[in-house]
Amino acid sequence: MWRSLWRTIDRFSLPHFKYVIEELQAIKVINKLNRESVIDMMQSVVEIVTYGDRHDPAIFECFMEYQVMSEFVRLLKISRTSRIEAPLLQYLSIMIQNLQSDQAIFYCFSNDYLNIIITHQYNFDGGDVLQYYISFLRTLSCKVNKDTLCLLVKMNEDAVVSFPLYTEALKFALHREKMIQTAVRALTLNIYCVSDAMVCQFVTTTPNAEYFSDLTKRLGNQCFRLDAIVQTKDVTRSEEIRKELLHEADKIVDDLYYLNDILSSGPSHLSCLINERLLHLLIFPIMLSPVRLSSDYGERSMSTITSLYIICRILQVLGVKDIINSVAGCLLYPYVISSDQDDTEDGREDDHSFSMSQHSNKIQDSEETNFHTKGVNHVSESELICKYSELFLPAASVDSSLLDGIQRERAGLLSNVFSANHHLLLASLFLLIILAESKELDSKLAAILRAPDCEKIKEASASPFVDQSFFEGHMDQIVNSLLKILASQPPFPVTVQWHTGWLLRKLLTLQENKLNDINIHLLSTSYRQSCDLLRKELHGCWLDYIPETFKTEWPRCVSALEASWHSKDAIFTLELDLVEESSNGAEASFLAWRNMVDAIKVFVLHVQLKAIMRSGHIMTHPLASLRSSITTISGKPHASDFTTTSSGSELALGSAIPCKIAFSNFGQKDIYLIAAASGTSGKLFLLDRHPLRSHRGITFATAPLAGSSPKIDPSHPTWLHLRIRAFEPKFDTKRKQKILPNNTTDGRWTLGFPNAEACEFARLYILDEIRKQRSAVENLLAPLLQDDFFVEDQTPNSNQELRQTV
């Protein structure tokens, strides 16, 4: 009946609003018969209130007068068996989200109505109540500010004792559904951003502070799951393992970014708590995991490569000064003077966190100390470092019995830097680069790493605090190790070489591009090897794609070498440790394509390293002849370039060779063969004679000239076999080349000739056209492949001309 009455009055009028409220107040029980009507009335109330908030103040005054919020609470209490919770939460979320006036928002937050709705005992088993409930909580958090926050908390004197919006949301912080997790995290960040001192005290006090411990422990467990994937060695599942690794790594990074958001938005008191939890529950246990330090992760140990990845990721994402200096202090402690006697003699009372000899209870105390129960203000960075960094001390500094097991598994950072495992070498150096270039690194620690362009570091380097530079006496050896990777035979995969090149460039910057004679020889050897590989590809089946691939890979190499440690994805430290992807039975042309692209990547990398050595700068453009080349594989027609001819086009038969081809359905057919090269392009054509013009032919099939590899059948000297590449890559400068699956099978043409002499003539004819095509490509690349392209004794003027040329 009430629906028919609604049609007679204005839907958004005050009388209609009063009528709907009175209808709601008349509801004493909600059952299957009136459930839909009640839902319609709630929807109408929300629509009218939202309208009145913007256009008619009298409507909201009526809303307050009739205490409609209390009606929503009453409906919720009498709807236990009618499943009305989900729509009620949905409409309340819509209403609160769309309210604009401060008065309306303040009223809805008053009188504890929202807290009653938040703490109502919902049935979350099945259905979509939980989704609407979390959405409702998140909506409320978006309206929280310093004025409304006080309306949602309960106080006892000057302390918050209850905050249902926060505590009820945390119950679902680790929910299996990603959407719910994301909503809870957004809610917590909204609350932290308010930066209310009393609420901050509430969230950082037990038991609420356990949320951060649980979050950190969960992150640690994710790290161990990641490590389990890293240690999986199964060639048959290499691609599947890679996907699993990336998925787990992404989850870890998501959690780290959430912690970073907390550190960025939350008050300092909360930041201190996060730092303490991260250091004690995650960073130090993971760094020292191979020594099986007693921790919340039990007796599990983590591989060194995964530990290095996690630490790098933490420093990249968080970049917190306390964490960076704690990690650096722990790793670099053997290079810091820590003698109290030296401090006394110098008349210094240095309370720096890395002066640790006054702590005599060593490692055993770390097992007895419960950092959880301490107030955050009582746990300092100094305490944390002093409990763990002894593990990196030289043997003479601590009791040898404590270090016996440690030295067997991790004797310090240098053991990784000079490891025979190149994965450990690259990951360790990446960590050092992050620390050396971090703006948050303490100047005394930075002096140990010899980070450039820092006056404070130059002053600190003369300080007695620094015993020796980490790189002092080791830089040549480290550079030598990287160059050996580049010059290795057989060569490492291109990904390994590119990351090695990035690290090498960083280290050359640290030592101002200076190499000793041995390392110069290694770089020259490596450069010549890259040239040889590229020359080999000039005789391969993808020689026509070399110029375009060169122009595509050049800017990618520039971007890769210029990438900062912030933007460089640390996942490479784990991907390098995976088994190489198998070819899965790929045909020769696909493997040849990958080899060609890799050869160009390696060559461009070496050209850039040579440029850095000579001028200190990266070349941003390839040679002018390559940039201005008008003959490409893009398919654009040119007047003199008939290699762009497609099926159905006419061509003159002047140079065509008559032959036969067999079809399964039509038998043998007389055709003509043309091989044509124009610049770097080249094609093969099969033609029918034109029915009206005897000197013309109609093209019915085309194929790339490069890679055709003409071969005479040994059993049939009149048969000529031509390989037809299975796919044609399409270049995209912003993405990787698009290619067909690597199980694509190459095609083949078999042509028949009148006699063996004609067959041999056709083979030589095709090879001659391929030679012309190869010559065009060689002419484009000749300046880069010349032995004197980087001559060490060039004059400054010629150097300048060279840089202008490239």
Coordinates of N, CA, C and O in Angstrom, one line a residue, residues 24 30 34-39 42 75-91 122 129:
L24 N 8.9 2.8 8.7 CA 10.0 2.0 9.2 C 9.8 1.8 10.7 O 10.0 0.7 11.3
I30 N 10.9 -8.4 11.3 CA 11.3 -8.5 9.8 C 11.3 -10.0 9.5 O 12.0 -10.8 10.1
N34 N 8.0 -9.2 4.6 CA 8.2 -7.7 4.5 C 9.7 -7.3 4.3 O 10.0 -6.2 4.3
R35 N 10.6 -8.3 4.1 CA 12.0 -8.0 4.0 C 12.3 -7.1 2.8 O 13.0 -6.1 3.0
E36 N 11.7 -7.4 1.7 CA 12.0 -6.6 0.5 C 11.4 -5.1 0.7 O 12.0 -4.2 0.2
S37 N 10.3 -5.0 1.3 CA 9.7 -3.7 1.6 C 10.6 -2.9 2.5 O 10.8 -1.7 2.3
V38 N 11.1 -3.5 3.6 CA 12.0 -2.8 4.5 C 13.3 -2.4 3.8 O 13.8 -1.3 4.0
I39 N 13.8 -3.2 2.9 CA 15.0 -2.9 2.1 C 14.7 -1.7 1.2 O 15.5 -0.7 1.1
M42 N 14.6 1.5 3.4 CA 16.0 1.9 3.7 C 16.7 2.6 2.6 O 17.3 3.6 2.7
L75 N 16.6 -1.9 13.5 CA 16.3 -2.9 12.4 C 17.4 -3.9 12.4 O 17.1 -5.1 12.1
L76 N 18.6 -3.5 12.6 CA 19.7 -4.5 12.6 C 19.5 -5.6 13.7 O 19.7 -6.8 13.5
K77 N 19.0 -5.1 14.9 CA 18.8 -6.0 16.0 C 17.7 -7.0 15.8 O 17.7 -8.1 16.4
I78 N 16.7 -6.6 15.1 CA 15.5 -7.4 14.9 C 15.5 -8.2 13.6 O 14.5 -8.8 13.2
S79 N 16.7 -8.2 13.0 CA 16.8 -8.9 11.6 C 17.7 -10.1 11.6 O 18.3 -10.4 10.6
R80 N 17.8 -10.8 12.7 CA 18.7 -11.9 12.9 C 18.4 -13.0 11.8 O 19.4 -13.6 11.3
T81 N 17.2 -13.3 11.5 CA 16.9 -14.4 10.7 C 16.4 -13.9 9.3 O 16.0 -14.8 8.5
S82 N 16.5 -12.7 9.0 CA 15.9 -12.2 7.7 C 17.0 -11.8 6.7 O 16.7 -11.3 5.7
R83 N 18.3 -11.9 7.1 CA 19.4 -11.6 6.2 C 19.2 -10.2 5.6 O 19.2 -10.0 4.4
I84 N 19.1 -9.2 6.5 CA 19.0 -7.8 6.1 C 20.3 -7.1 6.4 O 20.4 -5.9 6.0
E85 N 21.3 -7.7 7.0 CA 22.5 -7.0 7.4 C 23.3 -6.5 6.2 O 23.8 -5.3 6.2
A86 N 23.4 -7.3 5.1 CA 24.2 -6.8 3.9 C 23.6 -5.6 3.3 O 24.3 -4.6 3.1
P87 N 22.3 -5.5 2.9 CA 21.8 -4.3 2.4 C 21.8 -3.1 3.3 O 22.0 -2.0 2.9
L88 N 21.6 -3.3 4.6 CA 21.7 -2.2 5.6 C 23.1 -1.6 5.6 O 23.2 -0.4 5.6
L89 N 24.1 -2.5 5.6 CA 25.5 -2.0 5.6 C 25.8 -1.3 4.3 O 26.5 -0.3 4.3
Q90 N 25.2 -1.8 3.2 CA 25.5 -1.2 1.9 C 24.9 0.2 1.9 O 25.6 1.1 1.4
Y91 N 23.6 0.3 2.3 CA 23.0 1.7 2.2 C 23.6 2.7 3.2 O 23.7 3.9 2.9
Y122 N 27.5 -10.2 13.6 CA 27.1 -10.6 12.3 C 27.4 -12.0 12.0 O 28.3 -12.6 12.6
V129 N 27.9 -10.8 3.4 CA 27.9 -9.8 4.5 C 29.3 -9.3 4.8 O 29.4 -8.1 5.1

